């Protein structure tokens, strides 16, 4: 790469740049927001593949659901659903607060959302411990654990993001003008919530 | 020494990798001890440690090399170092072995490492042809042969064709749209470093107990559920390669949508940008499916899940559906960027506007949409419901229409053009020939009765190599020669380039052409020996393939010597109009001193007075006189 280094020297002699020219903004959509939306499309497709497995095992194969001799805790999971959905509202509260310059609302909203998410995950793990069957037993159990587990992994990732945002909120980051760092993880959290409604409906209710 | 171990780099990566092994050991020991599962007779199991290590060690490597540093600072709420662009540019060859956020450096890293995997994958092909030169030979044993063709396909698909297109586009695309860099430079850097990881895993599988993964790049379940541990290497490697693809595609989409130069509307974008836009859409939507298919296999293998265990209600056909829902769009992921490269080259080298620019763009989007509707044509003989074959056959035939539109548009662009038959153009014309042949055999395979007749024979091998070697690889060679002056600042040797083209073109047809005949005669693929009646043609193919292998050495020799000491390239050796040719070769460290303004279409060759981009006068009055420069269309 002799050639490249020579040209660099020439560039540095020529003018005194310390960074690139600002890129032209050719869309009203913010890059971070668009990136998150595209990532969510990918995530939806991951779930799509797992739902394909669910479709083949439950419907194409015609396996009884739930597997004979087992039952799914529909009510407990329903309470859990309510917990997760309410966390979507609390994160919205946090976002609205910081837009209006209410730092207490931001901190309280983020902390509540984080704790609600943690309780969801805690109840989910408890459910695994007490449900009375293992993924190794049969294909229905495999797909039950896989779909809820995949969603649980996403809750975990979402919780990490929320934790980072909460830490930063308590350290005094974010202003009414600059709060993208709350918005973008918030979109992910909403995605996790909506996906749970689909998982709950297909796996537990139907 | 302590500072060296703390700073991001290979030393820290080495330490981290050791830590990864320790973590995997501890984790498996802990889990086995606490669960006390009946089947876990030992707390320490080599297979379990290896399986977890396959995930932990690559991640540890990426942390050590510095791929995640910024995000760790962000996550902890510590002050993040703002991007000061000190990571930009490469001042010596060593800079290519560091995490670098410059899209041009990443483009070179991507391209060079992909070509390394081409070399390895090609050598593996040579070994296979040596084994197949005569029936019943014992050059390698049957299991090794299975491993060879599996690694050959996986390497060349996941670590050559897909990333090399991403590499070329990484270098060229921001320049083409007038952007100083990609939208997410750190993500870009991370996406590159996932590749060597995936490659190391795939090649490392040769050293696994039981040998390399040996059930093809398709890794059909339930065979892959019960294969030796080498299979896990494949499943994990695909996760890393797939993550890399998705990151890059997401980056391309955001860059294209939000960072185009003023005046560059979607219909003023060069077709390479359009092609990468379409490809990235495919990657973002489809790639999660192959990741999931390998998750299923991993869960079945490592934790005893029942996705593909028919005895417990699992469904093996589901694997094929999920796998091909990615892997059919993947053939367009491996082809559309090549279409973009060919559009650039043919317009420039024929000195004519591209014929049917809008139809070229729309046909790309049509391929994206139709690409998701044809996957089960890989499964005509799989035992799925018979009626699904009919709609799949029809959509497969239909997808040839947008592809045909592109072929005819290129031909119409050539019509009465002033053809400059240098190396990139020769490869472009060679691509048109061989890819059309491969496309036609593809339409033949869409016909259900014919497909059933030649399923799992060498006809399939011939078809896939006509479209991937005669198609994709020809476009890759064309693109590498075309942008070589821009990427390196040096000119390649034109005479050697032409030798390379003719050798490649002739030997591709001699190697893969006769495979059609073998397939029609019923020679099965993926076997290490064959009936005596196929001997003559196989010997012929083997000899031709060695010629093909040697022709690649001409390419590597040309590239290496030209890069070291070729004549210096002028900024615009091909008199191209697109923006990347309006800056020096290689481009300045931040691409543009000021962002250009686009005032016309990208392919107005031969149109008097046509202009694509101008560099607007500087705002500072002192510099205005010297800096104002108008890029005019090079006249004929």
Short mmCIF file of C-alpha atoms in Angstrom, two decimals, chain B residues 81-522:
data_model
loop_
_atom_site.label_atom_id
_atom_site.label_comp_id
_atom_site.label_asym_id
_atom_site.label_seq_id
_atom_site.Cartn_x
_atom_site.Cartn_y
_atom_site.Cartn_z
CA UNK B 81 -14.63 8.98 22.22
CA UNK B 82 -16.35 10.84 19.39
CA UNK B 83 -15.40 9.63 15.95
CA UNK B 84 -12.36 11.81 15.26
CA UNK B 85 -11.59 9.93 12.06
CA UNK B 86 -8.13 9.09 13.31
CA UNK B 87 -9.02 5.56 12.27
CA UNK B 88 -9.39 6.67 8.69
CA UNK B 89 -7.01 5.76 5.95
CA UNK B 90 -4.27 3.15 5.88
CA UNK B 91 -0.69 4.33 5.99
CA UNK B 92 1.02 0.96 5.80
CA UNK B 93 -0.02 -2.61 5.14
CA UNK B 94 -0.25 -3.16 8.90
CA UNK B 95 -3.23 -0.82 9.08
CA UNK B 96 -5.22 -3.39 7.15
CA UNK B 97 -4.91 -5.76 10.11
CA UNK B 98 -6.56 -3.36 12.53
CA UNK B 99 -10.14 -2.34 13.13
CA UNK B 100 -10.52 0.59 10.79
CA UNK B 101 -13.64 2.63 10.18
CA UNK B 102 -12.72 3.96 6.74
CA UNK B 103 -15.01 2.47 4.10
CA UNK B 104 -12.16 2.39 1.58
CA UNK B 105 -9.90 0.45 3.93
CA UNK B 106 -12.75 -1.88 4.82
CA UNK B 107 -13.50 -2.34 1.13
CA UNK B 108 -9.93 -3.45 0.50
CA UNK B 109 -9.95 -5.66 3.62
CA UNK B 110 -13.17 -7.31 2.45
CA UNK B 111 -12.01 -7.80 -1.13
CA UNK B 112 -8.55 -9.13 -0.32
CA UNK B 113 -9.71 -11.54 2.36
CA UNK B 114 -12.52 -12.77 0.10
CA UNK B 115 -9.99 -13.51 -2.62
CA UNK B 116 -7.94 -15.42 -0.08
CA UNK B 117 -11.00 -17.62 0.44
CA UNK B 118 -11.41 -17.91 -3.34
CA UNK B 119 -7.89 -19.26 -3.49
CA UNK B 120 -8.55 -21.79 -0.73
CA UNK B 121 -11.93 -22.80 -2.14
CA UNK B 122 -10.41 -23.15 -5.60
CA UNK B 123 -7.62 -25.35 -4.29
CA UNK B 124 -10.21 -27.55 -2.63
CA UNK B 125 -11.95 -27.83 -6.01
CA UNK B 126 -8.66 -28.92 -7.55
CA UNK B 127 -8.38 -31.68 -4.93
CA UNK B 128 -11.91 -32.81 -5.78
CA UNK B 129 -11.18 -32.91 -9.49
CA UNK B 130 -7.98 -34.84 -8.80
CA UNK B 131 -10.06 -37.43 -6.97
CA UNK B 132 -12.63 -37.52 -9.78
CA UNK B 133 -10.12 -37.76 -12.64
CA UNK B 134 -10.54 -41.53 -12.58
CA UNK B 135 -13.25 -43.79 -11.17
CA UNK B 136 -12.43 -45.61 -7.98
CA UNK B 137 -9.36 -43.57 -7.21
CA UNK B 138 -8.13 -43.14 -3.67
CA UNK B 139 -6.64 -39.67 -3.79
CA UNK B 140 -8.85 -38.85 -0.79
CA UNK B 141 -11.29 -41.12 1.01
CA UNK B 142 -15.05 -40.78 0.59
CA UNK B 143 -15.65 -38.94 3.86
CA UNK B 144 -12.88 -36.44 3.16
CA UNK B 145 -14.34 -35.93 -0.32
CA UNK B 146 -17.72 -35.11 1.22
CA UNK B 147 -15.99 -32.64 3.49
CA UNK B 148 -14.12 -31.12 0.55
CA UNK B 149 -17.18 -30.36 -1.53
CA UNK B 150 -19.08 -29.09 1.49
CA UNK B 151 -16.32 -26.70 2.54
CA UNK B 152 -15.72 -25.73 -1.10
CA UNK B 153 -19.33 -24.61 -1.56
CA UNK B 154 -19.67 -22.98 1.86
CA UNK B 155 -16.44 -21.02 1.57
CA UNK B 156 -17.12 -19.78 -1.92
CA UNK B 157 -20.72 -18.83 -1.21
CA UNK B 158 -20.49 -17.33 2.28
CA UNK B 159 -16.91 -16.09 2.25
CA UNK B 160 -16.20 -15.27 -1.33
CA UNK B 161 -19.09 -14.26 -3.55
CA UNK B 162 -21.34 -12.58 -0.99
CA UNK B 163 -18.61 -10.63 0.84
CA UNK B 164 -16.53 -9.73 -2.21
CA UNK B 165 -19.52 -7.90 -3.65
CA UNK B 166 -19.98 -6.20 -0.29
CA UNK B 167 -16.29 -5.30 -0.39
CA UNK B 168 -16.33 -3.77 -3.85
CA UNK B 169 -19.51 -1.88 -3.03
CA UNK B 170 -18.06 -0.80 0.31
CA UNK B 171 -15.25 0.90 -1.53
CA UNK B 172 -17.19 2.31 -4.45
CA UNK B 173 -20.74 2.96 -3.26
CA UNK B 174 -20.15 5.90 -0.87
CA UNK B 175 -17.96 7.51 -3.55
CA UNK B 176 -20.65 6.98 -6.16
CA UNK B 177 -23.36 8.68 -4.14
CA UNK B 178 -21.11 11.49 -2.97
CA UNK B 179 -20.93 10.45 0.68
CA UNK B 180 -17.81 10.82 2.85
CA UNK B 181 -18.27 7.39 4.43
CA UNK B 182 -20.90 4.79 5.22
CA UNK B 183 -23.71 5.66 7.59
CA UNK B 184 -22.40 3.48 10.44
CA UNK B 185 -18.60 3.20 10.14
CA UNK B 186 -18.10 1.17 13.34
CA UNK B 187 -20.75 -1.34 12.34
CA UNK B 188 -19.01 -1.54 8.99
CA UNK B 189 -15.72 -2.39 10.66
CA UNK B 190 -17.34 -5.01 12.85
CA UNK B 191 -19.09 -6.59 9.86
CA UNK B 192 -15.74 -7.10 8.19
CA UNK B 193 -14.11 -8.74 11.19
CA UNK B 194 -16.88 -11.31 11.40
CA UNK B 195 -15.72 -12.73 8.07
CA UNK B 196 -12.27 -14.07 8.94
CA UNK B 197 -13.96 -15.58 12.00
CA UNK B 198 -16.47 -17.44 9.85
CA UNK B 199 -13.73 -18.53 7.45
CA UNK B 200 -11.53 -19.80 10.25
CA UNK B 201 -14.45 -21.81 11.62
CA UNK B 202 -15.23 -23.42 8.27
CA UNK B 203 -11.61 -24.29 7.56
CA UNK B 204 -11.06 -25.31 11.16
CA UNK B 205 -13.71 -27.98 10.78
CA UNK B 206 -11.16 -30.08 8.87
CA UNK B 207 -9.33 -30.53 12.17
CA UNK B 208 -12.45 -31.46 14.12
CA UNK B 209 -12.87 -35.05 15.32
CA UNK B 210 -14.79 -36.88 12.61
CA UNK B 211 -13.63 -34.50 9.89
CA UNK B 212 -15.16 -31.46 8.26
CA UNK B 213 -18.91 -31.04 7.88
CA UNK B 214 -19.72 -33.42 5.07
CA UNK B 215 -23.36 -33.00 4.09
CA UNK B 216 -23.02 -30.22 1.56
CA UNK B 217 -23.48 -26.51 2.05
CA UNK B 218 -27.20 -27.22 2.35
CA UNK B 219 -26.64 -29.29 5.53
CA UNK B 220 -30.01 -31.02 5.27
CA UNK B 221 -31.52 -32.26 8.49
CA UNK B 222 -31.74 -34.85 9.95
CA UNK B 223 -28.33 -35.82 8.52
CA UNK B 224 -26.81 -32.66 9.98
CA UNK B 225 -28.44 -33.41 13.34
CA UNK B 226 -26.43 -36.60 13.66
CA UNK B 227 -23.22 -35.66 11.85
CA UNK B 228 -19.88 -35.43 13.71
CA UNK B 229 -18.96 -32.22 15.52
CA UNK B 230 -17.60 -30.64 12.32
CA UNK B 231 -21.22 -29.82 11.53
CA UNK B 232 -21.36 -27.44 14.48
CA UNK B 233 -18.48 -25.49 12.94
CA UNK B 234 -20.65 -24.92 9.87
CA UNK B 235 -23.75 -23.94 11.79
CA UNK B 236 -21.84 -21.42 13.89
CA UNK B 237 -19.83 -20.08 10.96
CA UNK B 238 -23.08 -19.37 9.12
CA UNK B 239 -24.26 -17.30 12.08
CA UNK B 240 -21.18 -15.10 11.86
CA UNK B 241 -21.21 -14.80 8.07
CA UNK B 242 -24.94 -14.08 8.13
CA UNK B 243 -24.59 -11.44 10.84
CA UNK B 244 -21.87 -9.83 8.76
CA UNK B 245 -24.15 -9.79 5.68
CA UNK B 246 -27.05 -8.27 7.58
CA UNK B 247 -24.90 -5.56 9.16
CA UNK B 248 -23.43 -4.57 5.81
CA UNK B 249 -26.80 -4.64 4.06
CA UNK B 250 -28.40 -2.50 6.75
CA UNK B 251 -25.49 -0.09 6.44
CA UNK B 252 -25.82 0.08 2.65
CA UNK B 253 -29.57 0.74 2.83
CA UNK B 254 -29.22 3.53 5.38
CA UNK B 255 -26.29 5.03 3.46
CA UNK B 256 -28.15 4.96 0.16
CA UNK B 257 -31.36 6.37 1.60
CA UNK B 258 -29.95 9.10 3.83
CA UNK B 259 -26.54 10.11 2.44
CA UNK B 260 -26.92 10.76 -1.28
CA UNK B 261 -25.37 13.95 -2.64
CA UNK B 262 -27.72 16.87 -3.29
CA UNK B 263 -29.47 16.39 -6.61
CA UNK B 264 -28.97 12.62 -6.68
CA UNK B 265 -32.54 11.42 -6.85
CA UNK B 266 -33.17 7.69 -6.86
CA UNK B 267 -33.32 7.75 -10.65
CA UNK B 268 -29.97 9.48 -10.93
CA UNK B 269 -28.21 6.78 -8.94
CA UNK B 270 -25.73 4.60 -10.82
CA UNK B 271 -27.09 1.10 -11.36
CA UNK B 272 -24.43 -0.37 -9.07
CA UNK B 273 -26.06 1.59 -6.26
CA UNK B 274 -29.48 0.36 -7.33
CA UNK B 275 -28.17 -3.20 -7.45
CA UNK B 276 -26.78 -2.98 -3.95
CA UNK B 277 -29.99 -1.40 -2.73
CA UNK B 278 -31.95 -4.38 -4.09
CA UNK B 279 -29.41 -6.89 -2.78
CA UNK B 280 -29.44 -5.32 0.66
CA UNK B 281 -33.20 -5.59 0.82
CA UNK B 282 -32.88 -9.30 0.03
CA UNK B 283 -30.19 -9.76 2.67
CA UNK B 284 -32.08 -7.96 5.42
CA UNK B 285 -35.27 -9.90 4.77
CA UNK B 286 -33.94 -13.36 3.88
CA UNK B 287 -30.72 -13.94 5.84
CA UNK B 288 -32.47 -14.41 9.22
CA UNK B 289 -33.98 -17.59 7.80
CA UNK B 290 -30.67 -19.37 7.32
CA UNK B 291 -29.59 -18.16 10.74
CA UNK B 292 -32.75 -19.71 12.17
CA UNK B 293 -32.32 -22.96 10.23
CA UNK B 294 -28.88 -23.33 11.77
CA UNK B 295 -30.21 -22.38 15.21
CA UNK B 296 -32.60 -25.30 14.88
CA UNK B 297 -29.76 -27.65 14.00
CA UNK B 298 -27.61 -26.30 16.82
CA UNK B 299 -30.42 -26.69 19.35
CA UNK B 300 -31.13 -30.21 18.12
CA UNK B 301 -27.47 -31.15 18.30
CA UNK B 302 -26.42 -29.43 21.49
CA UNK B 303 -29.52 -29.60 23.68
CA UNK B 304 -31.47 -32.50 22.23
CA UNK B 305 -34.39 -30.44 20.88
CA UNK B 306 -36.78 -32.14 18.48
CA UNK B 307 -37.10 -29.81 15.49
CA UNK B 308 -36.06 -32.54 13.08
CA UNK B 309 -36.59 -35.63 15.17
CA UNK B 310 -39.45 -37.38 13.38
CA UNK B 311 -39.83 -39.88 16.22
CA UNK B 312 -40.91 -37.02 18.49
CA UNK B 313 -43.08 -35.15 15.99
CA UNK B 314 -40.34 -33.08 14.33
CA UNK B 315 -40.55 -32.13 10.68
CA UNK B 316 -37.53 -32.62 8.43
CA UNK B 317 -39.14 -30.96 5.40
CA UNK B 318 -39.40 -27.81 7.48
CA UNK B 319 -35.60 -27.56 7.38
CA UNK B 320 -35.63 -27.45 3.60
CA UNK B 321 -38.38 -24.83 3.50
CA UNK B 322 -36.64 -22.55 5.98
CA UNK B 323 -33.23 -23.13 4.40
CA UNK B 324 -34.33 -22.43 0.83
CA UNK B 325 -36.42 -19.46 1.83
CA UNK B 326 -33.03 -17.85 2.43
CA UNK B 327 -30.92 -19.76 0.00
CA UNK B 328 -32.94 -19.12 -3.06
CA UNK B 329 -32.95 -15.34 -2.55
CA UNK B 330 -29.27 -15.87 -1.79
CA UNK B 331 -28.57 -16.73 -5.41
CA UNK B 332 -29.86 -13.25 -6.25
CA UNK B 333 -27.77 -11.84 -3.42
CA UNK B 334 -24.89 -13.47 -5.29
CA UNK B 335 -25.95 -12.08 -8.65
CA UNK B 336 -27.61 -8.65 -8.39
CA UNK B 337 -24.45 -6.73 -7.36
CA UNK B 338 -22.78 -8.33 -10.37
CA UNK B 339 -25.58 -6.98 -12.55
CA UNK B 340 -24.73 -3.54 -11.19
CA UNK B 341 -21.04 -3.95 -11.99
CA UNK B 342 -21.83 -5.04 -15.54
CA UNK B 343 -24.17 -2.08 -16.06
CA UNK B 344 -21.37 0.32 -15.06
CA UNK B 345 -18.79 -1.33 -17.26
CA UNK B 346 -20.91 -1.80 -20.36
CA UNK B 347 -22.12 1.82 -20.41
CA UNK B 348 -18.61 3.19 -19.92
CA UNK B 349 -16.90 0.84 -22.34
CA UNK B 350 -19.55 1.12 -25.06
CA UNK B 351 -19.62 4.93 -24.63
CA UNK B 352 -23.40 4.93 -24.68
CA UNK B 353 -26.17 5.70 -22.18
CA UNK B 354 -27.41 2.50 -20.60
CA UNK B 355 -30.46 1.25 -22.47
CA UNK B 356 -33.68 1.36 -20.44
CA UNK B 357 -32.22 2.77 -17.21
CA UNK B 358 -35.54 2.76 -15.37
CA UNK B 359 -36.43 -0.74 -16.51
CA UNK B 360 -32.99 -1.87 -15.28
CA UNK B 361 -33.84 -0.46 -11.85
CA UNK B 362 -37.38 -1.82 -11.81
CA UNK B 363 -36.27 -5.26 -12.95
CA UNK B 364 -33.93 -5.39 -9.95
CA UNK B 365 -36.87 -4.72 -7.65
CA UNK B 366 -38.96 -7.26 -9.52
CA UNK B 367 -36.26 -9.87 -8.93
CA UNK B 368 -36.27 -8.98 -5.22
CA UNK B 369 -40.03 -9.50 -4.99
CA UNK B 370 -40.17 -12.63 -7.16
CA UNK B 371 -37.07 -14.06 -5.49
CA UNK B 372 -39.15 -14.81 -2.40
CA UNK B 373 -41.76 -16.81 -4.32
CA UNK B 374 -39.67 -19.56 -5.89
CA UNK B 375 -37.84 -21.34 -3.06
CA UNK B 376 -39.56 -24.71 -3.28
CA UNK B 377 -38.26 -25.35 -6.81
CA UNK B 378 -35.24 -26.76 -4.97
CA UNK B 379 -37.57 -29.31 -3.41
CA UNK B 380 -39.41 -30.87 -6.34
CA UNK B 381 -38.16 -34.31 -5.35
CA UNK B 382 -38.25 -33.77 -1.59
CA UNK B 383 -41.65 -35.31 -0.97
CA UNK B 384 -43.52 -32.10 -0.23
CA UNK B 385 -47.14 -31.74 -1.35
CA UNK B 386 -47.07 -32.29 -5.10
CA UNK B 387 -49.29 -29.33 -6.02
CA UNK B 388 -46.77 -26.79 -4.62
CA UNK B 389 -44.54 -27.65 -7.56
CA UNK B 390 -46.87 -26.01 -10.07
CA UNK B 391 -46.93 -22.43 -8.70
CA UNK B 392 -43.21 -22.68 -7.96
CA UNK B 393 -42.46 -23.79 -11.52
CA UNK B 394 -44.51 -20.88 -12.87
CA UNK B 395 -42.88 -18.22 -10.67
CA UNK B 396 -39.47 -19.65 -11.49
CA UNK B 397 -40.15 -19.25 -15.17
CA UNK B 398 -41.48 -15.72 -14.56
CA UNK B 399 -38.36 -14.61 -12.71
CA UNK B 400 -36.44 -15.16 -15.93
CA UNK B 401 -38.37 -12.21 -17.40
CA UNK B 402 -36.79 -9.38 -15.38
CA UNK B 403 -33.44 -11.11 -15.81
CA UNK B 404 -34.08 -11.25 -19.55
CA UNK B 405 -34.94 -7.55 -19.53
CA UNK B 406 -31.50 -6.86 -18.14
CA UNK B 407 -29.73 -9.08 -20.66
CA UNK B 408 -31.53 -7.43 -23.56
CA UNK B 409 -30.89 -3.95 -22.15
CA UNK B 410 -27.18 -4.68 -22.02
CA UNK B 411 -27.27 -5.99 -25.57
CA UNK B 412 -29.13 -2.87 -26.68
CA UNK B 413 -26.53 -0.73 -24.90
CA UNK B 414 -23.81 -2.50 -26.87
CA UNK B 415 -25.69 -2.00 -30.12
CA UNK B 416 -23.73 0.48 -32.27
CA UNK B 417 -21.62 1.47 -29.29
CA UNK B 418 -17.93 2.30 -29.61
CA UNK B 419 -16.71 -0.82 -27.84
CA UNK B 420 -13.44 -0.66 -25.90
CA UNK B 421 -12.48 -4.30 -25.65
CA UNK B 422 -10.16 -4.13 -22.65
CA UNK B 423 -10.13 -6.59 -19.76
CA UNK B 424 -13.18 -5.37 -17.78
CA UNK B 425 -15.25 -5.22 -20.97
CA UNK B 426 -14.10 -8.68 -22.08
CA UNK B 427 -15.19 -10.08 -18.74
CA UNK B 428 -18.50 -8.25 -19.06
CA UNK B 429 -19.10 -9.76 -22.50
CA UNK B 430 -17.95 -13.15 -21.26
CA UNK B 431 -20.41 -12.81 -18.40
CA UNK B 432 -23.26 -12.10 -20.82
CA UNK B 433 -22.45 -15.30 -22.71
CA UNK B 434 -21.94 -17.76 -19.87
CA UNK B 435 -24.58 -16.28 -17.59
CA UNK B 436 -27.18 -16.52 -20.34
CA UNK B 437 -26.29 -20.19 -20.78
CA UNK B 438 -26.60 -20.73 -17.04
CA UNK B 439 -29.88 -18.85 -17.01
CA UNK B 440 -31.29 -21.00 -19.77
CA UNK B 441 -30.42 -24.20 -17.95
CA UNK B 442 -32.12 -22.60 -14.95
CA UNK B 443 -35.35 -22.21 -16.89
CA UNK B 444 -34.99 -25.83 -18.00
CA UNK B 445 -34.75 -26.83 -14.35
CA UNK B 446 -37.93 -24.91 -13.58
CA UNK B 447 -39.81 -27.51 -15.63
CA UNK B 448 -40.89 -30.13 -13.11
CA UNK B 449 -40.47 -33.30 -15.21
CA UNK B 450 -37.04 -32.25 -16.44
CA UNK B 451 -35.98 -31.27 -12.92
CA UNK B 452 -37.02 -34.66 -11.59
CA UNK B 453 -34.99 -36.32 -14.32
CA UNK B 454 -31.74 -34.47 -13.60
CA UNK B 455 -32.21 -33.87 -9.86
CA UNK B 456 -29.00 -34.51 -7.87
CA UNK B 457 -26.98 -35.07 -11.03
CA UNK B 458 -24.08 -33.18 -12.55
CA UNK B 459 -26.58 -31.12 -14.55
CA UNK B 460 -27.23 -29.19 -11.34
CA UNK B 461 -23.49 -28.79 -10.79
CA UNK B 462 -23.14 -27.48 -14.34
CA UNK B 463 -26.03 -25.03 -13.88
CA UNK B 464 -24.83 -23.64 -10.56
CA UNK B 465 -21.28 -23.19 -11.85
CA UNK B 466 -22.45 -21.49 -15.02
CA UNK B 467 -24.36 -18.92 -12.98
CA UNK B 468 -21.89 -18.59 -10.11
CA UNK B 469 -18.57 -18.95 -11.93
CA UNK B 470 -19.64 -17.92 -15.41
CA UNK B 471 -21.97 -15.34 -13.90
CA UNK B 472 -20.92 -13.97 -10.53
CA UNK B 473 -17.19 -14.61 -10.71
CA UNK B 474 -16.94 -13.09 -14.20
CA UNK B 475 -18.60 -9.92 -12.88
CA UNK B 476 -16.28 -9.94 -9.87
CA UNK B 477 -13.22 -10.17 -12.12
CA UNK B 478 -14.67 -7.44 -14.33
CA UNK B 479 -15.32 -5.23 -11.32
CA UNK B 480 -11.91 -5.83 -9.76
CA UNK B 481 -10.13 -4.92 -13.01
CA UNK B 482 -12.45 -1.95 -13.54
CA UNK B 483 -11.93 -0.40 -10.10
CA UNK B 484 -8.37 -1.65 -9.57
CA UNK B 485 -6.93 1.76 -10.60
CA UNK B 486 -9.31 3.51 -8.21
CA UNK B 487 -8.66 1.18 -5.30
CA UNK B 488 -4.89 0.96 -5.54
CA UNK B 489 -3.81 3.98 -7.59
CA UNK B 490 -2.04 1.63 -10.00
CA UNK B 491 -2.86 0.25 -13.42
CA UNK B 492 -2.99 -3.50 -13.92
CA UNK B 493 -1.21 -5.22 -16.79
CA UNK B 494 -3.67 -5.21 -19.68
CA UNK B 495 -1.90 -8.00 -21.58
CA UNK B 496 -2.00 -10.37 -18.62
CA UNK B 497 -5.60 -9.35 -18.00
CA UNK B 498 -6.58 -10.40 -21.51
CA UNK B 499 -4.70 -13.68 -21.11
CA UNK B 500 -6.58 -14.20 -17.88
CA UNK B 501 -9.90 -13.53 -19.54
CA UNK B 502 -9.41 -15.87 -22.48
CA UNK B 503 -8.04 -18.65 -20.29
CA UNK B 504 -10.93 -18.26 -17.86
CA UNK B 505 -13.58 -18.06 -20.55
CA UNK B 506 -12.34 -21.10 -22.45
CA UNK B 507 -11.67 -23.28 -19.41
CA UNK B 508 -14.96 -22.38 -17.70
CA UNK B 509 -16.83 -23.72 -20.69
CA UNK B 510 -14.56 -26.75 -21.06
CA UNK B 511 -14.91 -27.56 -17.35
CA UNK B 512 -18.59 -27.01 -16.75
CA UNK B 513 -20.03 -27.52 -20.25
CA UNK B 514 -19.47 -31.31 -20.33
CA UNK B 515 -21.07 -31.60 -16.90
CA UNK B 516 -24.44 -30.98 -18.58
CA UNK B 517 -23.92 -34.14 -20.63
CA UNK B 518 -22.78 -36.13 -17.61
CA UNK B 519 -25.88 -35.01 -15.75
CA UNK B 520 -28.23 -35.96 -18.55
CA UNK B 521 -26.56 -39.35 -18.64
CA UNK B 522 -27.30 -39.70 -14.95
#
